[in-house]
Tab-separated table of C-alpha atoms in Angstrom:
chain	number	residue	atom	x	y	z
A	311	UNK	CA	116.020	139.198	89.989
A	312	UNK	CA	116.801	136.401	92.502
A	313	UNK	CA	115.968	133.216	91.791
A	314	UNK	CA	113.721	130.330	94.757
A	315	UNK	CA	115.630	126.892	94.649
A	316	UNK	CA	113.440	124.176	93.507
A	317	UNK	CA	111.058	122.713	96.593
A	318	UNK	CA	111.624	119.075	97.461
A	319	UNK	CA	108.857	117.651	98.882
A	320	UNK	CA	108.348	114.486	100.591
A	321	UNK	CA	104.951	113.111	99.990
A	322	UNK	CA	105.221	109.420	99.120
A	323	UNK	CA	108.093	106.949	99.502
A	324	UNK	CA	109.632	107.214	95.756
A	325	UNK	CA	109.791	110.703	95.952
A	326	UNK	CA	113.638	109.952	96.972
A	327	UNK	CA	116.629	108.384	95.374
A	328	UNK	CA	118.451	105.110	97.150
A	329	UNK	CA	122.098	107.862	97.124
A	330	UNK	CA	119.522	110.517	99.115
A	331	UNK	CA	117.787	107.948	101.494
A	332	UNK	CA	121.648	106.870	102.538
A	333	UNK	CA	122.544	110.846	103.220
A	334	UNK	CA	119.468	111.221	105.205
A	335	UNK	CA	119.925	107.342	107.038
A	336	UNK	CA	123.839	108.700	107.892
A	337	UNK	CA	122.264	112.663	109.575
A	338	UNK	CA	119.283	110.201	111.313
A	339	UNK	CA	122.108	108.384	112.801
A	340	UNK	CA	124.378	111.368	113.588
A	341	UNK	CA	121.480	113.305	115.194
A	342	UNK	CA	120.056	110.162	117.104
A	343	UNK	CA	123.691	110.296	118.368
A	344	UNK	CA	123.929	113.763	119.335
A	345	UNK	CA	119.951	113.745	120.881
A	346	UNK	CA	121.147	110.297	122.916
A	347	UNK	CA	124.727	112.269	124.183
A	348	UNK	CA	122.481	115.370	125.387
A	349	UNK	CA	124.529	117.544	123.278
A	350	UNK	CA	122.448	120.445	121.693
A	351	UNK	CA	122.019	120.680	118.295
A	352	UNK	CA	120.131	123.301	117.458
A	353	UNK	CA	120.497	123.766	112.848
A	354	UNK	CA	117.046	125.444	112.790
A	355	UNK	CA	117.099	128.401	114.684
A	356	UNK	CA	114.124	131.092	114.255
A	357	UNK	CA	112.409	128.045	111.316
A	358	UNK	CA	108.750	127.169	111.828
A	359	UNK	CA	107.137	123.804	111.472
A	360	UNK	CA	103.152	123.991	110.644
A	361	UNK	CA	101.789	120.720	111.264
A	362	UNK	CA	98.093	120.304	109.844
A	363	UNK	CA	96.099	117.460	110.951
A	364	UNK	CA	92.966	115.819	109.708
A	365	UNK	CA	93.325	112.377	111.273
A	366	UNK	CA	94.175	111.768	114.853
A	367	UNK	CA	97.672	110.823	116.124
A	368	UNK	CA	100.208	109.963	118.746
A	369	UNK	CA	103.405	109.389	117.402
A	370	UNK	CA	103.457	111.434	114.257
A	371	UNK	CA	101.992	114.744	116.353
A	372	UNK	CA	104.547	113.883	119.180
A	373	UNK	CA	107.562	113.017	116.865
A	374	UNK	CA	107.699	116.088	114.834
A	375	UNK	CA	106.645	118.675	117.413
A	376	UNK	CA	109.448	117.249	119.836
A	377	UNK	CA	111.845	116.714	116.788
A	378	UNK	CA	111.168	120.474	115.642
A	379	UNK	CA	111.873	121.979	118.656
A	380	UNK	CA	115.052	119.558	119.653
A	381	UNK	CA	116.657	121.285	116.206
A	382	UNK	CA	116.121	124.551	117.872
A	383	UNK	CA	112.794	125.599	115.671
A	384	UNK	CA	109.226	126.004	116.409
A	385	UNK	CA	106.356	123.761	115.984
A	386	UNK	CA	102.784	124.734	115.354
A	387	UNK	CA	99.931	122.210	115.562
A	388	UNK	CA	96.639	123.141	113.127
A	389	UNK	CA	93.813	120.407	113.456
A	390	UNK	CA	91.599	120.624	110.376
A	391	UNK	CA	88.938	121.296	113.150
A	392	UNK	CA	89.895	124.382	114.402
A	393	UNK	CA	91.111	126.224	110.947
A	394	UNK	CA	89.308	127.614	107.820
A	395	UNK	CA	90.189	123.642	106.119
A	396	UNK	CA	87.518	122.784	108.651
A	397	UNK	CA	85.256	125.271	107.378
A	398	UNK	CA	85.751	124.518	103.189
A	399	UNK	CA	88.452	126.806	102.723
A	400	UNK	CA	90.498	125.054	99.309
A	401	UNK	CA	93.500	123.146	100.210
A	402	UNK	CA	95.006	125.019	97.469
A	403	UNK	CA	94.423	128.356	99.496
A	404	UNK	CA	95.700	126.997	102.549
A	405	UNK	CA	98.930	125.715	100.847
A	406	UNK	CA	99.221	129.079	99.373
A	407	UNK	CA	98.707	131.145	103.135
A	408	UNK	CA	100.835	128.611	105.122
A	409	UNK	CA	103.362	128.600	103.202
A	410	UNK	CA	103.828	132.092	103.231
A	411	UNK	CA	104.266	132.163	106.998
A	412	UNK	CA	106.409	128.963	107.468
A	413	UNK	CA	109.672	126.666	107.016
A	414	UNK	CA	108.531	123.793	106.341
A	415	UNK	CA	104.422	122.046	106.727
A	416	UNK	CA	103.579	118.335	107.482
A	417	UNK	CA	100.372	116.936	106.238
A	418	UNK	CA	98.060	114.072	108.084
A	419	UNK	CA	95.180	113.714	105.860
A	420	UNK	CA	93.152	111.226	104.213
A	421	UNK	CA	93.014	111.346	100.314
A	422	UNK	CA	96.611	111.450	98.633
A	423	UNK	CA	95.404	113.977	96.527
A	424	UNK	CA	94.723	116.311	98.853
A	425	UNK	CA	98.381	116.549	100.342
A	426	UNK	CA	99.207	116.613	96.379
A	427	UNK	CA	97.018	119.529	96.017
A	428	UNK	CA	98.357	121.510	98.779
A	429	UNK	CA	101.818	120.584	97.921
A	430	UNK	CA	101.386	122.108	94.497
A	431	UNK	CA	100.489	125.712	95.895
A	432	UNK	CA	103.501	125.373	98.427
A	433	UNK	CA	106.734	127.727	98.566
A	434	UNK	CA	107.746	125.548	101.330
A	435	UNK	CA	108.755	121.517	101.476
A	436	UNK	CA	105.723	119.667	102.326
A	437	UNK	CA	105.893	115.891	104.325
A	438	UNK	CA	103.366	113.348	104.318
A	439	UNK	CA	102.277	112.684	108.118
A	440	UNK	CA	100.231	110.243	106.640
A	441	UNK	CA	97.352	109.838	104.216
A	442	UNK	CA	94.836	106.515	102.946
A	443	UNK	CA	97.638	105.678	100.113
A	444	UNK	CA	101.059	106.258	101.755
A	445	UNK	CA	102.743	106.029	105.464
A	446	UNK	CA	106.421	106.729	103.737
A	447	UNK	CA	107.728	108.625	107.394
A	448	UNK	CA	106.564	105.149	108.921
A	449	UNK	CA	108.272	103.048	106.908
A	450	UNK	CA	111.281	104.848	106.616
A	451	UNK	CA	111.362	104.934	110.505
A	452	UNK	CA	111.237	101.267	110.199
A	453	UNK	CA	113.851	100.698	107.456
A	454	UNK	CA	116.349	102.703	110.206
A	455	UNK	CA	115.187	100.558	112.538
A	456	UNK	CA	116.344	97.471	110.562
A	457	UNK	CA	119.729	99.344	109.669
A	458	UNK	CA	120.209	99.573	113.543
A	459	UNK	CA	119.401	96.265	114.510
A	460	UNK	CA	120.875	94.328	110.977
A	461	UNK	CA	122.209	96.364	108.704
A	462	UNK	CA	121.423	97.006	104.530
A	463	UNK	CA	117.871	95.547	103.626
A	464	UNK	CA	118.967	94.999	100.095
A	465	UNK	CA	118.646	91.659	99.142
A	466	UNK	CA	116.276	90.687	101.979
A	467	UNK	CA	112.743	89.400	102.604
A	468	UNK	CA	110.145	91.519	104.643
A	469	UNK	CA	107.111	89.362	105.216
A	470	UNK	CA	103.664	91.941	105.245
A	471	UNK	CA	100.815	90.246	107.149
A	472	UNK	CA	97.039	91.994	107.145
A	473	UNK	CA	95.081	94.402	105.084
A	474	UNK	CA	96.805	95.930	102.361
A	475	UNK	CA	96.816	99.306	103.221
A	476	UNK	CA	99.497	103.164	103.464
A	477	UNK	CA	101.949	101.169	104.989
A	478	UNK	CA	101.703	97.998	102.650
A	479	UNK	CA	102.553	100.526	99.391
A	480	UNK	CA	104.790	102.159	101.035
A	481	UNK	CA	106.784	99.086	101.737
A	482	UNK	CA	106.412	97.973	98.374
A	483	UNK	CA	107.937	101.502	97.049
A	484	UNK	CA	110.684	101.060	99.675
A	485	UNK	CA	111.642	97.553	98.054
A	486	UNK	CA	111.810	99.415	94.728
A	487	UNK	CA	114.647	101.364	95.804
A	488	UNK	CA	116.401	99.243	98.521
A	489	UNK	CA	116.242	96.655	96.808
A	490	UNK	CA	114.614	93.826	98.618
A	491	UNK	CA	111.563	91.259	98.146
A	492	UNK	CA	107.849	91.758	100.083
A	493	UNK	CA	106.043	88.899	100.583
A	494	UNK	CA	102.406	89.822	100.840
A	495	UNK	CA	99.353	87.801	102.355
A	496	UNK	CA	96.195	89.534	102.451
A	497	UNK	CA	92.718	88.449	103.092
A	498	UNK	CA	90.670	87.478	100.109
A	499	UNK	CA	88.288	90.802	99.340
A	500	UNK	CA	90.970	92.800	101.012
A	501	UNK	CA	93.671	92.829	98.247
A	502	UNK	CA	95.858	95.788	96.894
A	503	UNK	CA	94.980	97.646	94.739
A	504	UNK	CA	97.447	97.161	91.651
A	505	UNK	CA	97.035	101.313	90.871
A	506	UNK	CA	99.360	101.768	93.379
A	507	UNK	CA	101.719	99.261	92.865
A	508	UNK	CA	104.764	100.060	91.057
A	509	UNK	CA	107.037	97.232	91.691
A	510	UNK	CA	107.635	93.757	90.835
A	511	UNK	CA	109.278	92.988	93.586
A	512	UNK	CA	106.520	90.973	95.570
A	513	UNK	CA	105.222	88.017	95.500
A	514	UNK	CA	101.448	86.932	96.902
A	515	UNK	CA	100.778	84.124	99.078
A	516	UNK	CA	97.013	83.223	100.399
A	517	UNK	CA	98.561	81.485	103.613
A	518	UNK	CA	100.075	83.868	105.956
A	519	UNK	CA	102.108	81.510	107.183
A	520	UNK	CA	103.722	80.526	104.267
A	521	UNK	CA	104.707	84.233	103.462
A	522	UNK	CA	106.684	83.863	106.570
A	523	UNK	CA	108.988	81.859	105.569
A	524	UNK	CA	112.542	82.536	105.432
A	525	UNK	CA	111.602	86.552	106.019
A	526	UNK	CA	114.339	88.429	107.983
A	527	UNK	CA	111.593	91.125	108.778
A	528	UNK	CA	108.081	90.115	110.021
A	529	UNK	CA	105.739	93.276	109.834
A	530	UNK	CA	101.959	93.855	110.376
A	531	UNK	CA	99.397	96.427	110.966
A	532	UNK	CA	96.191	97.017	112.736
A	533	UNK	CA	93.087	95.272	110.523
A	534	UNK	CA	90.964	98.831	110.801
A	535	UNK	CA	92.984	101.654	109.762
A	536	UNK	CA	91.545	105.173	110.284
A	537	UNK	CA	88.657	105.328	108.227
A	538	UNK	CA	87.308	102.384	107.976
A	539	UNK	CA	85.946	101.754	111.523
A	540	UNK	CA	82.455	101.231	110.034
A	541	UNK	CA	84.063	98.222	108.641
A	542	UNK	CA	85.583	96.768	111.772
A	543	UNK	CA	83.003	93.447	112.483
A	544	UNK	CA	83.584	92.762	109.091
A	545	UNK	CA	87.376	92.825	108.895
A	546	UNK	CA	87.762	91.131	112.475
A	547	UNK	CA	85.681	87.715	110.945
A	548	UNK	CA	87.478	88.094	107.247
A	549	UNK	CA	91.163	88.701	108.947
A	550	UNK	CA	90.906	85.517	111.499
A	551	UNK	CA	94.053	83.288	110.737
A	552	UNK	CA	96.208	86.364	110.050
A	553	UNK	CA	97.239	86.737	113.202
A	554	UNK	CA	101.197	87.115	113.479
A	555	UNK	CA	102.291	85.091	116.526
A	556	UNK	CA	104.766	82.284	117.233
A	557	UNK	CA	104.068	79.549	115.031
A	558	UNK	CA	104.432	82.208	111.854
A	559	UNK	CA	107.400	83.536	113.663
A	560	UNK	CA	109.135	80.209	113.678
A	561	UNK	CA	108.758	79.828	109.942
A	562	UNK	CA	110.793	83.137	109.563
A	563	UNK	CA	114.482	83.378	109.449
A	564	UNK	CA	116.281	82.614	113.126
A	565	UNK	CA	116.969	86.584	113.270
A	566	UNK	CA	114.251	87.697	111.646
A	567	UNK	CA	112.660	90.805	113.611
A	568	UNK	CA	109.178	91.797	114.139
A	569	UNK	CA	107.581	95.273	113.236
A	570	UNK	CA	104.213	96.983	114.108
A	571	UNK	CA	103.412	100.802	113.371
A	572	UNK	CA	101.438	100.684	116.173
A	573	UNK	CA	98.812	101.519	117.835
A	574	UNK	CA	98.696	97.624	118.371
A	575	UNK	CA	95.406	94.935	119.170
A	576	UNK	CA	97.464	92.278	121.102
A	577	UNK	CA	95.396	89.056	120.626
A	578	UNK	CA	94.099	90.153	117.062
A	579	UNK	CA	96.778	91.286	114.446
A	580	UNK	CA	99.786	90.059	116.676
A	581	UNK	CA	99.886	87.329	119.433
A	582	UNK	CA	101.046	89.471	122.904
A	583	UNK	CA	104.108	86.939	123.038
A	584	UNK	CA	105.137	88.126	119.744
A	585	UNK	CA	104.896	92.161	119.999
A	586	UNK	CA	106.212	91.831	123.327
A	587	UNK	CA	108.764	89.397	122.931
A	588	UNK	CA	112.932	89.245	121.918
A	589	UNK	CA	112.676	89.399	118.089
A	590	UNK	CA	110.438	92.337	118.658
A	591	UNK	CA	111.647	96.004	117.881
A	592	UNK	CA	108.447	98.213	117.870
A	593	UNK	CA	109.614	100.416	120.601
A	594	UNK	CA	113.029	100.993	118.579
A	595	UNK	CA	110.990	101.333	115.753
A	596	UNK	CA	108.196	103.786	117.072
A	597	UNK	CA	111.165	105.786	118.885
A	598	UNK	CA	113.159	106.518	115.164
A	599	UNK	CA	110.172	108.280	113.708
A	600	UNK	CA	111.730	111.214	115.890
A	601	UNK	CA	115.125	110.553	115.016
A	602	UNK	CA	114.706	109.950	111.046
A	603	UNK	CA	112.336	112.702	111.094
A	604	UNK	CA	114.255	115.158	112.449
A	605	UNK	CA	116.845	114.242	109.624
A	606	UNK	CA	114.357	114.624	106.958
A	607	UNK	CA	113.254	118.386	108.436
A	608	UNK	CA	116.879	119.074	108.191
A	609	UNK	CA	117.404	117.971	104.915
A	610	UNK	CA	114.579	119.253	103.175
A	611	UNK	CA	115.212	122.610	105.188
A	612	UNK	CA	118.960	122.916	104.522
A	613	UNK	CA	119.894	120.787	102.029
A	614	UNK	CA	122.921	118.588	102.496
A	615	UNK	CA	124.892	119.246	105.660
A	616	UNK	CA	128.209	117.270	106.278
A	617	UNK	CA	128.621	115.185	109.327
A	618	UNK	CA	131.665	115.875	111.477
């Protein structure tokens, strides 16, 4: 009787050790290096990639379908739209039927608990693309990104600006196990919501300036995430003043970079001079979603490889 390994998922930040996020930071950097020399790397040979999405995208759609198919595998998109999920099929169905025909599924959905339900009828490892609670692909992008440009994180200061949102708890899981400090400034009525906080390792400031200063890593978001558009004249008069530009810049540390998830309003969440200026990295940053990601496929795919 032969025995199925245990499935590792990836469906929120904390769902991996500090020892496993180094292994997969040292493959991210050896692939990136292999993808940047042209030299073919192909681990995943005859594996499939389903990709199921509920909310729109860019840069997740376009960073694992390239990624899959630069590891030598296949990518298949599903929009929510044009399967049975669109037509009230259970999630715990679908996790059971994809599954069966597939390597490996990513997830963009809206309720965590949906992504936890299909995860749960999985045979296959199943990554978070996104959902309202957690952007952990995002931010681990970005925590690369600072590796690349700085080095270790631990012991730092990233500085969150906007609407506590995905990307907000997923920073604050990724100080958990880095290591570092958030400091958070949110408008009042748009505060976080302590159910998902599992870390002490913030501090809250009602002037965004002031939880600027001294931060090595200056990071912000759009202030009308997907799924709240109906929200968007409200947010817009309630988030004036939390505009990232210079003047909050200059109260950050002399190297400190900035980060943005993007898609990006220049003139409302971030000053143009400051997204598109030197301490800026969002192009780095938006690039290493492929990079990381393709790392993470491999990992949860394979299992530990060693780099040579």
């Amino acid at each position: 009787m032969s025995t199925q390994k245990a499935i590792k998922h990836y469906l929120q930040f904390s769902d991996f050790s500090l020892e496993e996020y180094e292994y997969v930071i040292e493959r991210a950097r050896h692939i990136k290096r292999k993808f940047k020399n042209y030299e073919i790397y192909h681990p995943l040979i005859d594996r499939t990639l389903v990709m199921v999405f509920e909310k729109n995208s860019t840069r997740t759609r376009l960073s694992f379908e390239a990624g899959m198919h630069q590891l030598g595998g296949a990518a298949i998109y599903l929009n929510t739209r044009d399967s049975q999920l669109g037509r009230g099929e259970p999630v715990e169905d679908a996790g059971q039927v994809m599954s069966r025909m597939c390597d490996i599924i990513m997830v963009r959905t809206f309720g965590q608990e949906i992504i936890e339900r299909f995860a749960a009828h999985s045979r296959v490892p199943v990554i978070n693309g996104l959902t309202n609670e957690h952007h952990p692909c995002q931010v681990f992008a970005d925590i690369f990104t600072y590796y690349e440009h700085r080095g270790p994180i631990a012991g730092k200061t990233v500085a969150w600006i906007g609407d506590a949102n995905n990307m907000l708890y997923s920073w604050l899981q990724a100080a958990e196990v880095f290591g570092f400090h958030v400091n958070v400034s949110t408008p009042k009525g748009y505060d976080m919501d302590m159910s998902l906080v599992s870390t002490e390792r913030f501090t809250f400031f009602a002037n965004p300036s002031d939880a600027c200063e001294g931060a090595h890593l200056v990071n912000t978001d759009v202030w009308t995430s997907m799924g709240y558009e109906e929200e968007n004249a409200a947010r817009l008069k309630a988030f004036d003043g939390w505009i990232v530009d210079s003047a909050k810049m200059a109260r950050a540390a002399p190297d400190a970079l900035f980060m943005h998830c993007l898609p990006a309003h220049r003139g409302e969440e971030v000053a143009a001079d400051v997204i598109d200026g030197p301490q800026s990295v969002v192009w780095d940053e938006a690039e290493n979603r492929l990079h990381v990601q393709k790392a993470l496929i491999e990992y949860l795919t394979l299992g530990r490889i060693e780099t040579k």
